[in-house]
Amino acid sequence: MSTSNEPQSHDLQDLQEQQRIRREKLVALQEAGADPFLHVTFDVTAYSKNIHDDFDQLEGKQVKVAGRLMTRRIMGKASFIDIQDKDGRIQSYVRRDDIGEEAYTAFKQYDIGDIVGVTGEVFRTQKGEISVKADTVILLAKSLQVLPEKFHGLKDKEARYRQRYLDLIVNPEIKDVFIKRTAIIRSIRAFLDGRGFLEVDTPVLQTVSAGAGGTARPFETHHNTLNLDMYLRIALELPLKRLIVGGLDRVYELGRCFRNEGMSTRHNPEFTMLELYQAYTDYNGMMELSESLFRQVAIDVLGTAKVPCSGHIIDLESPFARLSMVEAVRKYANVDFDQIPDVEAARAVAREHHIKYEPYHGKGNILESFFEEFAEKNLIQPTFIMNHPVEITPLAKRMPDNPEYTERFELFILGREMGNAYSELNDPIDQRSRFAHQEALRAAGEDEASMTDEDFILALEYGMPPTGGLGFGVDRLFMLLTDSDSIRDVIFFPTMKPRE
C-alpha cells in the first residue's frame, strides 16, 4: 500500500520523465559552456525578510538576491518567479526586454528547485506585491530531482526526518523550531556565564562507562592503535567533577552524549546534554539554579514564562512544587514506603499492585517502579521529585537523617523528566562501595549499571569540596519551548534505521 509520499504509477512515470528532462538540460548547458555547477560565488546583498521589512528604504535600489526557485508564471515576454532564501520568499519580475532575449530564453528553461541569483531593483507591482525587477538572472545550481510537493508533498513524519533537507525546503516553517533551538542554547550559555560558570569540553571516548546515575547502556567501540575497548560517553559527569577537584569551582558543558537504549518520542540514542557543577552548594542550590534557568530561558526565547505545550500552559513563573519520591508515591499510589520495613515487604506490595521487579531489586528500586507507574504521569506542572533511594543513586550524598535516601531531585514537567541533580557524593570510601554495588548489579544481569572508575575514586581521595550538580537533556527543553510532540522534531538529523 502506498504512503502519502509514494507517487502512484502514472505519477512515477511523470516523475522519471521530468528527471530525465532535467539531466538533458544539464548536459545541454555543459556542452554550451554554461555549466551551472562552475559558478562558485554570488554576492548576496539582501534577503527576502529585510526587503519586505525595509521596503521604504530599499525601494528603487539595486539588490542581489539568491535562493531556490519555488514558483514561476511565464507570460510570454514577462514572468514572475518566487525565490526562497533562508528567511522566506521574495517575488521577482523578469522581463525579456530587461535581461535580454538570449538570457530570457535560457531563463525559461529553468526548473522548480533550481538555485538562482537575481540582480535588480526593489519595487512594488501594480497589485502591491513587493518584488525585485530583474536586470540579470543566473543559474547557480541545477536541481536534478523534482521537489516532493509536485506530487503528494512531504507530510509523512518518517520521510521528513530521513530527508530533513527536503523538509526544510517544502515545509520552511519548521526552521522556526531550529532557530528557537539556537536561541535556547544561547540563553543557557548567557545565564551560566552570568553566574560565573566556565564552559569546558571533556572526552567523548572514555575507557569506563559511568555517570548518568549508573543507569544507561553505552555504545562500545575499539581503538585499534591502543588495542583498547572504549565507550561513547553516556554522561558528562565524572570528568566535570574531576575539574571541581582541580579547583574550577563552577563548570559546565553542553555536549553530545550517547545511550544504546530504546528509541521513542522522548529518546534518541544521540542527544544534547547540559551538565554543570558548582562547589560549596548542594541540591537545594541546584533547585534554585534550575528553576531560575528554565524561567529565564523561556523569557529570553518566548518573551514569557507561561509556556503553551501539549494543550497545557506550563507555569515556569511560579515557584516549582516539591515532593519527595515517597510523598509522590503516597499521594498517587496510596502506598506509604515509610511503613514498608524491608525488601520482602516491598516485593509483597509490588505483587499486590502488579509492579514487576527483578530478583536483584531492593526496596528502593521497587519504590522507583511505583513512582514511574503511578506518579510520573501526573506531574504536569513543574515539580521537583526529591530524595531518591540510595540503590538507584550511586553518585549522590546520603541524607544525614535518613541514609536509605539521597540528596537528589529530578525535575518533572508534562510527566517527563527534565533534569536530574544531586548533592554530589564526595566521600571516596562510600563512592567505592556504591560502585561495588553497581558492579554486583552488572554481574546479576543489569547491563545499565555503572562501572567502577578507579581514577575518579582517586580524584575524590585528593578531596572534592561539597558540590551541587545538575544535568538535563536539552532536547527535552527544546520540545517544551517549541511545543513539539517528539524529540525527533527538534533534532535536525534524528537516528533512523536505514531503508532496505
Coordinates of C-alpha atoms in Angstrom, one line a residue:
M1 CA 0.0 0.0 0.0
S2 CA 1.4 3.4 -0.9
T3 CA 2.0 6.1 1.6
S4 CA 1.3 9.8 1.1
N5 CA 4.9 10.3 -0.2
E6 CA 4.9 7.4 -2.7
P7 CA 3.7 8.5 -6.1
Q8 CA 1.2 6.4 -8.0
S9 CA 2.4 4.6 -11.1
H10 CA 1.3 7.4 -13.5
D11 CA 2.9 9.9 -11.2
L12 CA 6.1 7.8 -11.0
Q13 CA 6.3 7.7 -14.8
D14 CA 5.9 11.5 -15.0
L15 CA 8.5 11.9 -12.2
Q16 CA 11.0 9.8 -14.1
E17 CA 10.3 11.7 -17.3
Q18 CA 10.9 15.0 -15.6
Q19 CA 14.1 13.8 -14.0
R20 CA 15.3 12.7 -17.5
I21 CA 14.5 16.1 -19.0
R22 CA 16.4 17.8 -16.2
R23 CA 19.5 15.8 -16.8
E24 CA 19.2 16.5 -20.5
K25 CA 19.0 20.2 -19.8
L26 CA 22.2 20.0 -17.7
V27 CA 24.1 18.2 -20.4
A28 CA 23.0 20.9 -22.9
L29 CA 24.2 23.6 -20.6
Q30 CA 27.5 21.9 -20.1
E31 CA 28.0 21.3 -23.8
A32 CA 27.3 25.0 -24.4
G33 CA 29.9 26.0 -21.9
A34 CA 27.4 27.2 -19.3
D35 CA 27.8 24.5 -16.6
P36 CA 25.8 25.9 -13.6
F37 CA 28.0 24.0 -11.2
L38 CA 31.0 26.0 -12.2
H39 CA 29.6 29.2 -10.5
V40 CA 31.4 29.5 -7.2
T41 CA 30.2 32.8 -5.7
F42 CA 27.3 35.2 -5.8
D43 CA 27.4 38.3 -3.7
V44 CA 24.1 38.3 -2.0
T45 CA 23.2 41.8 -0.7
A46 CA 19.7 41.4 0.6
Y47 CA 17.3 38.7 1.8
S48 CA 13.5 38.3 1.5
K49 CA 12.7 39.4 5.0
N50 CA 14.7 42.6 5.1
I51 CA 13.4 43.6 1.6
H52 CA 9.9 43.3 3.0
D53 CA 10.7 44.9 6.3
D54 CA 12.8 47.7 4.9
F55 CA 10.9 48.3 1.7
D56 CA 10.7 52.1 2.2
Q57 CA 14.5 52.3 2.5
L58 CA 15.2 49.8 -0.3
E59 CA 12.6 50.9 -2.9
G60 CA 14.3 51.8 -6.1
K61 CA 17.7 50.5 -5.0
Q62 CA 19.7 47.6 -6.6
V63 CA 19.9 44.4 -4.7
K64 CA 21.2 40.9 -5.3
V65 CA 19.1 38.0 -4.0
A66 CA 19.6 34.3 -4.3
G67 CA 17.8 31.1 -3.4
R68 CA 15.7 28.3 -4.7
L69 CA 13.2 28.8 -7.5
M70 CA 9.8 27.7 -6.0
T71 CA 7.2 29.0 -8.4
R72 CA 7.2 30.6 -11.8
R73 CA 4.5 32.1 -14.0
I74 CA 5.8 32.6 -17.6
M75 CA 3.6 35.0 -19.6
G76 CA 5.2 35.4 -23.0
K77 CA 7.8 38.3 -22.7
A78 CA 7.5 38.6 -18.9
S79 CA 7.4 36.3 -16.0
F80 CA 7.0 36.2 -12.2
I81 CA 9.1 33.9 -10.0
D82 CA 9.3 33.2 -6.3
I83 CA 12.7 32.7 -4.8
Q84 CA 13.0 31.0 -1.4
D85 CA 16.0 32.1 0.7
K86 CA 17.0 31.5 4.3
D87 CA 14.3 33.9 5.6
G88 CA 11.4 33.3 3.3
R89 CA 10.3 34.1 -0.2
I90 CA 10.6 37.1 -2.4
Q91 CA 9.0 37.7 -5.8
S92 CA 11.0 38.7 -8.9
Y93 CA 9.6 40.2 -12.1
V94 CA 11.6 39.0 -15.1
R95 CA 11.2 40.7 -18.5
R96 CA 12.8 39.8 -21.8
D97 CA 13.5 43.4 -22.6
D98 CA 15.3 43.9 -19.3
I99 CA 17.5 40.8 -19.2
G100 CA 18.0 40.3 -22.9
E101 CA 16.4 37.8 -25.3
E102 CA 19.2 35.2 -25.1
A103 CA 19.1 35.3 -21.2
Y104 CA 15.3 35.2 -21.2
T105 CA 15.3 32.1 -23.4
A106 CA 17.7 30.4 -21.1
F107 CA 15.7 31.5 -18.1
K108 CA 12.5 29.9 -19.4
Q109 CA 14.4 26.5 -19.3
Y110 CA 14.9 26.8 -15.5
D111 CA 13.1 24.3 -13.3
I112 CA 11.4 24.5 -10.0
G113 CA 14.0 23.7 -7.4
D114 CA 16.9 25.3 -9.3
I115 CA 19.2 27.7 -7.4
V116 CA 19.2 31.1 -9.0
G117 CA 20.7 34.5 -8.4
V118 CA 18.8 37.7 -9.3
T119 CA 20.2 41.3 -9.6
G120 CA 17.6 44.0 -9.8
E121 CA 15.7 46.9 -8.4
V122 CA 13.3 46.7 -5.5
F123 CA 9.8 47.9 -6.4
R124 CA 6.1 47.3 -5.8
T125 CA 4.0 45.8 -8.6
Q126 CA 0.6 47.3 -9.7
K127 CA -1.0 44.7 -7.4
G128 CA 1.0 45.9 -4.5
E129 CA 3.4 43.0 -4.3
I130 CA 6.9 43.8 -3.1
S131 CA 9.3 42.4 -5.7
V132 CA 12.7 42.6 -7.4
K133 CA 12.6 43.8 -11.0
A134 CA 15.4 41.7 -12.5
D135 CA 18.3 43.1 -14.6
T136 CA 20.0 39.7 -14.6
V137 CA 19.1 36.2 -13.7
I138 CA 21.7 33.4 -13.5
L139 CA 21.5 29.7 -12.8
L140 CA 23.8 28.9 -9.8
A141 CA 22.9 25.2 -9.4
K142 CA 20.7 22.7 -11.2
S143 CA 18.2 20.7 -9.4
L144 CA 18.1 17.2 -10.9
Q145 CA 15.3 16.0 -8.6
V146 CA 11.6 17.1 -8.6
L147 CA 10.5 18.6 -5.3
P148 CA 8.0 16.4 -3.4
E149 CA 5.3 19.0 -3.5
K150 CA 4.9 18.3 -7.2
F151 CA 3.2 15.1 -6.2
H152 CA 1.9 14.5 -2.7
G153 CA 4.0 16.8 -0.6
L154 CA 6.3 15.8 2.2
K155 CA 3.9 15.2 5.1
D156 CA 4.9 11.8 6.3
K157 CA 6.9 12.2 9.6
E158 CA 9.4 9.5 8.8
A159 CA 10.2 10.8 5.4
R160 CA 10.6 14.3 6.8
Y161 CA 13.1 13.0 9.4
R162 CA 15.1 11.0 6.9
Q163 CA 15.3 13.8 4.4
R164 CA 15.4 16.9 6.6
Y165 CA 16.9 18.9 3.7
L166 CA 13.6 18.4 1.7
D167 CA 11.6 19.0 4.8
L168 CA 13.3 22.4 5.2
I169 CA 12.6 23.2 1.5
V170 CA 8.9 22.3 1.3
N171 CA 7.9 22.9 4.9
P172 CA 10.1 26.0 5.7
E173 CA 8.0 26.9 8.8
I174 CA 10.0 24.2 10.7
K175 CA 13.0 26.5 10.5
D176 CA 11.4 28.4 13.4
V177 CA 11.9 25.4 15.7
F178 CA 15.6 25.2 15.0
I179 CA 16.0 28.9 15.2
K180 CA 14.5 28.7 18.7
R181 CA 16.8 25.8 19.4
T182 CA 19.8 28.0 18.8
A183 CA 18.3 30.8 20.8
I184 CA 17.8 28.4 23.7
I185 CA 21.4 27.3 23.6
R186 CA 22.5 31.0 23.5
S187 CA 20.3 31.8 26.5
I188 CA 21.6 28.9 28.6
R189 CA 25.2 29.9 28.0
A190 CA 24.4 33.6 28.8
F191 CA 22.7 32.5 32.1
L192 CA 25.5 30.3 33.2
D193 CA 28.3 32.7 32.1
G194 CA 26.5 35.4 34.1
R195 CA 26.7 33.3 37.2
G196 CA 30.5 32.8 36.8
F197 CA 30.5 29.3 35.3
L198 CA 33.3 28.2 32.9
E199 CA 32.3 26.3 29.8
V200 CA 34.6 23.3 29.2
D201 CA 35.0 20.3 26.9
T202 CA 35.5 16.7 28.1
P203 CA 36.3 13.5 26.2
V204 CA 33.6 11.7 24.2
L205 CA 35.6 8.5 24.1
Q206 CA 36.1 7.0 27.6
T207 CA 37.6 3.8 29.0
V208 CA 35.0 3.4 31.6
S209 CA 31.2 3.8 31.2
A210 CA 30.0 5.7 34.3
G211 CA 27.9 8.6 35.3
A212 CA 24.2 9.2 34.5
G213 CA 23.2 7.8 37.9
G214 CA 24.7 4.5 36.8
T215 CA 21.7 3.6 34.7
A216 CA 22.5 3.7 31.0
R217 CA 23.7 1.3 28.4
P218 CA 26.7 2.6 26.4
F219 CA 27.8 2.3 22.8
E220 CA 31.0 0.3 22.6
T221 CA 33.9 0.8 20.2
H222 CA 37.6 -0.2 19.9
H223 CA 40.7 1.9 19.5
N224 CA 42.9 0.0 17.1
T225 CA 46.3 1.6 17.9
L226 CA 45.9 1.2 21.6
N227 CA 44.1 -2.1 21.2
L228 CA 41.7 -0.8 23.8
D229 CA 37.9 -1.2 24.2
M230 CA 36.3 2.2 24.7
Y231 CA 32.8 3.7 25.2
L232 CA 31.0 6.7 23.9
R233 CA 30.1 8.7 26.9
I234 CA 26.7 8.3 28.5
A235 CA 27.1 11.4 30.6
L236 CA 29.4 14.3 31.2
E237 CA 29.5 13.8 34.9
L238 CA 32.8 12.3 36.1
P239 CA 35.3 14.4 34.1
L240 CA 33.5 17.6 35.2
K241 CA 33.7 16.6 38.8
R242 CA 37.4 15.9 38.4
L243 CA 37.7 19.6 37.4
I244 CA 35.9 20.6 40.6
V245 CA 38.6 18.6 42.4
G246 CA 41.2 20.6 40.5
G247 CA 39.8 23.9 41.8
L248 CA 37.5 25.0 39.0
D249 CA 34.6 25.8 41.3
R250 CA 31.9 26.3 38.6
V251 CA 32.0 24.4 35.3
Y252 CA 29.5 23.3 32.7
E253 CA 29.4 21.5 29.4
L254 CA 26.9 21.4 26.6
G255 CA 27.8 18.3 24.6
R256 CA 26.6 15.2 22.9
C257 CA 26.0 12.0 24.8
F258 CA 25.1 8.5 23.6
R259 CA 23.0 5.8 25.1
N260 CA 22.4 2.4 23.5
E261 CA 18.8 2.1 24.5
G262 CA 15.3 2.2 23.2
M263 CA 14.0 4.9 20.9
S264 CA 10.8 6.8 21.4
T265 CA 9.3 10.3 21.2
R266 CA 11.5 11.2 24.2
H267 CA 14.6 9.3 23.5
N268 CA 17.2 9.5 20.7
P269 CA 20.4 7.5 21.0
E270 CA 22.5 10.6 20.4
F271 CA 21.3 13.7 22.3
T272 CA 22.5 17.0 23.7
M273 CA 23.2 17.2 27.4
L274 CA 23.9 20.1 29.8
E275 CA 25.8 19.2 32.9
L276 CA 27.0 21.8 35.5
Y277 CA 28.8 21.5 38.8
Q278 CA 29.1 24.2 41.5
A279 CA 31.4 23.9 44.5
Y280 CA 30.2 24.8 48.0
T281 CA 26.5 24.2 47.4
D282 CA 24.1 21.3 47.5
Y283 CA 20.9 20.1 45.8
N284 CA 18.9 22.9 47.3
G285 CA 21.2 25.3 45.4
M286 CA 20.7 23.3 42.3
M287 CA 16.9 23.6 42.7
E288 CA 17.2 27.4 42.8
L289 CA 19.5 27.4 39.8
S290 CA 17.4 25.1 37.6
E291 CA 14.2 26.9 38.4
S292 CA 15.8 30.2 37.6
L293 CA 17.4 28.8 34.4
F294 CA 14.2 27.4 33.0
R295 CA 12.3 30.6 33.8
Q296 CA 15.0 32.9 32.2
V297 CA 15.4 30.8 29.1
A298 CA 11.6 30.8 28.5
I299 CA 11.5 34.6 28.9
D300 CA 14.5 35.1 26.6
V301 CA 13.2 32.9 23.8
L302 CA 9.4 33.3 24.1
G303 CA 9.0 36.5 26.0
T304 CA 7.0 34.8 28.7
A305 CA 7.4 32.2 31.5
K306 CA 3.9 30.9 30.8
V307 CA 4.6 28.3 28.1
P308 CA 1.9 26.6 25.9
C309 CA 2.7 23.0 25.3
S310 CA 0.7 19.8 24.6
G311 CA -2.6 21.6 25.4
H312 CA -1.4 22.9 28.7
I313 CA 0.0 26.3 29.9
I314 CA 3.2 25.4 31.8
D315 CA 3.8 27.8 34.6
L316 CA 7.5 28.5 34.8
E317 CA 6.9 31.8 36.6
S318 CA 5.6 30.5 39.9
P319 CA 7.7 28.6 42.4
F320 CA 8.1 24.9 41.4
A321 CA 6.3 22.3 43.5
R322 CA 8.4 20.0 45.7
L323 CA 7.7 16.4 46.7
S324 CA 9.9 13.6 47.9
M325 CA 9.6 10.4 46.0
V326 CA 8.0 8.7 49.0
E327 CA 5.4 11.5 49.2
A328 CA 4.6 11.3 45.5
V329 CA 4.0 7.5 45.7
R330 CA 1.9 8.0 48.8
K331 CA -0.1 10.7 47.0
Y332 CA -0.7 9.0 43.7
A333 CA -0.5 5.2 44.5
N334 CA -1.7 5.4 48.1
V335 CA 1.3 3.3 49.2
D336 CA 3.5 4.6 52.1
F337 CA 7.0 3.3 51.7
D338 CA 7.9 4.8 55.1
Q339 CA 5.8 2.0 56.5
I340 CA 7.4 -0.8 54.5
P341 CA 10.2 -2.2 56.6
D342 CA 12.3 -4.2 54.2
V343 CA 12.7 -5.6 50.7
E344 CA 10.4 -8.6 51.3
A345 CA 7.6 -6.4 52.3
A346 CA 8.2 -4.1 49.3
R347 CA 8.0 -7.1 47.0
A348 CA 4.8 -8.2 48.5
V349 CA 3.3 -4.7 48.0
A350 CA 4.6 -4.8 44.4
R351 CA 2.9 -8.1 43.7
E352 CA -0.4 -6.7 45.1
H353 CA -0.1 -3.7 42.7
H354 CA 1.1 -5.7 39.7
I355 CA 4.5 -4.0 39.7
K356 CA 7.2 -6.1 38.1
Y357 CA 10.7 -6.3 39.7
E358 CA 13.9 -8.3 39.2
P359 CA 15.4 -10.7 41.8
Y360 CA 18.3 -8.2 42.4
H361 CA 16.0 -5.2 43.0
G362 CA 15.9 -3.7 46.5
K363 CA 13.2 -1.7 48.3
G364 CA 14.5 1.5 46.6
N365 CA 14.2 0.0 43.1
I366 CA 10.6 -1.0 43.8
L367 CA 9.8 2.5 45.2
E368 CA 11.1 3.9 41.9
S369 CA 8.9 1.5 39.9
F370 CA 5.8 2.6 41.9
F371 CA 6.7 6.2 41.2
E372 CA 7.1 5.6 37.5
E373 CA 3.8 3.7 37.3
F374 CA 1.6 5.8 39.4
A375 CA 3.1 9.3 40.0
E376 CA 5.1 10.4 37.0
K377 CA 2.3 10.9 34.5
N378 CA 0.5 13.3 37.0
L379 CA 3.4 15.7 37.2
I380 CA 2.2 18.2 34.6
Q381 CA 3.3 21.5 36.1
P382 CA 7.0 21.9 37.2
T383 CA 7.7 19.6 40.2
F384 CA 10.9 18.7 41.9
I385 CA 10.8 15.0 43.0
M386 CA 13.4 14.8 45.8
N387 CA 15.2 12.3 48.0
H388 CA 15.7 9.2 45.8
P389 CA 16.7 5.8 47.3
V390 CA 20.4 5.1 47.6
E391 CA 20.1 1.9 45.5
I392 CA 19.3 3.9 42.3
T393 CA 21.6 6.9 43.0
P394 CA 25.3 5.8 43.2
L395 CA 26.8 9.3 42.9
A396 CA 24.7 11.4 45.4
K397 CA 25.2 12.1 49.1
R398 CA 23.0 10.2 51.6
M399 CA 20.5 12.3 53.6
P400 CA 22.1 12.7 57.0
D401 CA 18.9 12.0 58.9
N402 CA 17.7 9.2 56.6
P403 CA 20.7 7.3 55.0
E404 CA 18.5 5.0 52.9
Y405 CA 17.8 8.0 50.7
T406 CA 20.0 10.6 48.9
E407 CA 20.0 14.3 48.4
R408 CA 18.8 14.1 44.8
F409 CA 16.0 15.6 42.8
E410 CA 14.5 15.2 39.3
L411 CA 12.5 17.9 37.7
F412 CA 9.3 16.8 36.0
I413 CA 7.2 18.8 33.6
L414 CA 4.3 17.3 31.5
G415 CA 5.1 13.9 33.0
R416 CA 8.6 14.0 31.6
E417 CA 11.9 14.0 33.5
M418 CA 13.5 17.3 32.5
G419 CA 16.5 17.4 34.9
N420 CA 18.5 15.4 37.5
A421 CA 20.6 16.9 40.3
Y422 CA 22.5 15.8 43.4
S423 CA 24.3 16.9 46.4
E424 CA 27.4 15.2 44.9
L425 CA 28.9 12.3 46.8
N426 CA 32.5 13.4 47.7
D427 CA 33.3 10.6 50.2
P428 CA 35.7 8.3 48.3
I429 CA 35.1 5.3 50.6
D430 CA 31.3 5.5 50.2
Q431 CA 31.8 6.0 46.5
R432 CA 33.8 2.8 46.2
S433 CA 31.1 0.8 48.0
R434 CA 28.4 2.4 45.7
F435 CA 30.5 1.4 42.6
A436 CA 30.8 -2.1 44.1
H437 CA 27.1 -2.4 44.4
Q438 CA 26.7 -1.3 40.8
E439 CA 29.3 -4.0 39.7
A440 CA 27.2 -6.6 41.6
L441 CA 24.2 -5.5 39.7
R442 CA 26.1 -5.8 36.4
A443 CA 27.1 -9.3 37.4
A444 CA 23.5 -10.1 38.2
G445 CA 22.4 -9.1 34.7
E446 CA 21.7 -5.3 35.0
D447 CA 23.7 -4.1 31.9
E448 CA 22.8 -0.5 32.6
A449 CA 24.6 -0.5 35.9
S450 CA 27.7 1.7 36.3
M451 CA 31.3 0.5 36.0
T452 CA 33.9 1.4 38.7
D453 CA 36.0 4.4 37.7
E454 CA 39.2 4.0 39.7
D455 CA 40.7 7.2 38.6
F456 CA 37.6 9.1 39.8
I457 CA 37.8 7.5 43.2
L458 CA 41.5 8.5 43.3
A459 CA 40.5 12.1 42.4
L460 CA 38.0 12.1 45.3
E461 CA 40.7 10.9 47.7
Y462 CA 42.6 14.1 47.0
G463 CA 39.5 15.9 48.2
M464 CA 36.4 17.4 46.4
P465 CA 34.6 20.2 48.1
P466 CA 30.8 20.0 48.8
T467 CA 29.3 20.3 45.4
G468 CA 25.9 20.5 43.7
G469 CA 25.5 19.1 40.2
L470 CA 22.7 19.4 37.6
G471 CA 22.2 17.6 34.3
F472 CA 19.4 17.6 31.8
G473 CA 18.7 16.6 28.2
V474 CA 18.5 19.9 26.4
D475 CA 16.4 18.3 23.6
R476 CA 13.5 18.0 26.1
L477 CA 13.7 21.7 26.9
F478 CA 13.6 22.3 23.1
M479 CA 10.5 20.2 23.0
L480 CA 8.9 22.2 25.8
L481 CA 9.6 25.6 24.4
T482 CA 8.6 24.8 20.8
D483 CA 5.5 22.7 21.7
S484 CA 6.9 19.7 19.9
D485 CA 5.5 16.2 20.4
S486 CA 8.6 14.2 19.6
I487 CA 12.3 14.6 20.2
R488 CA 12.8 14.0 16.5
D489 CA 11.1 17.2 15.8
V490 CA 13.8 19.2 17.5
I491 CA 16.9 17.3 16.1
F492 CA 17.9 18.1 12.6
F493 CA 19.0 14.5 11.9
P494 CA 17.5 12.1 14.3
T495 CA 18.7 8.5 14.3
M496 CA 16.8 6.4 11.8
K497 CA 17.0 2.8 10.7
P498 CA 18.4 2.7 7.1
R499 CA 15.9 1.8 4.4
E500 CA 16.2 -1.7 3.0

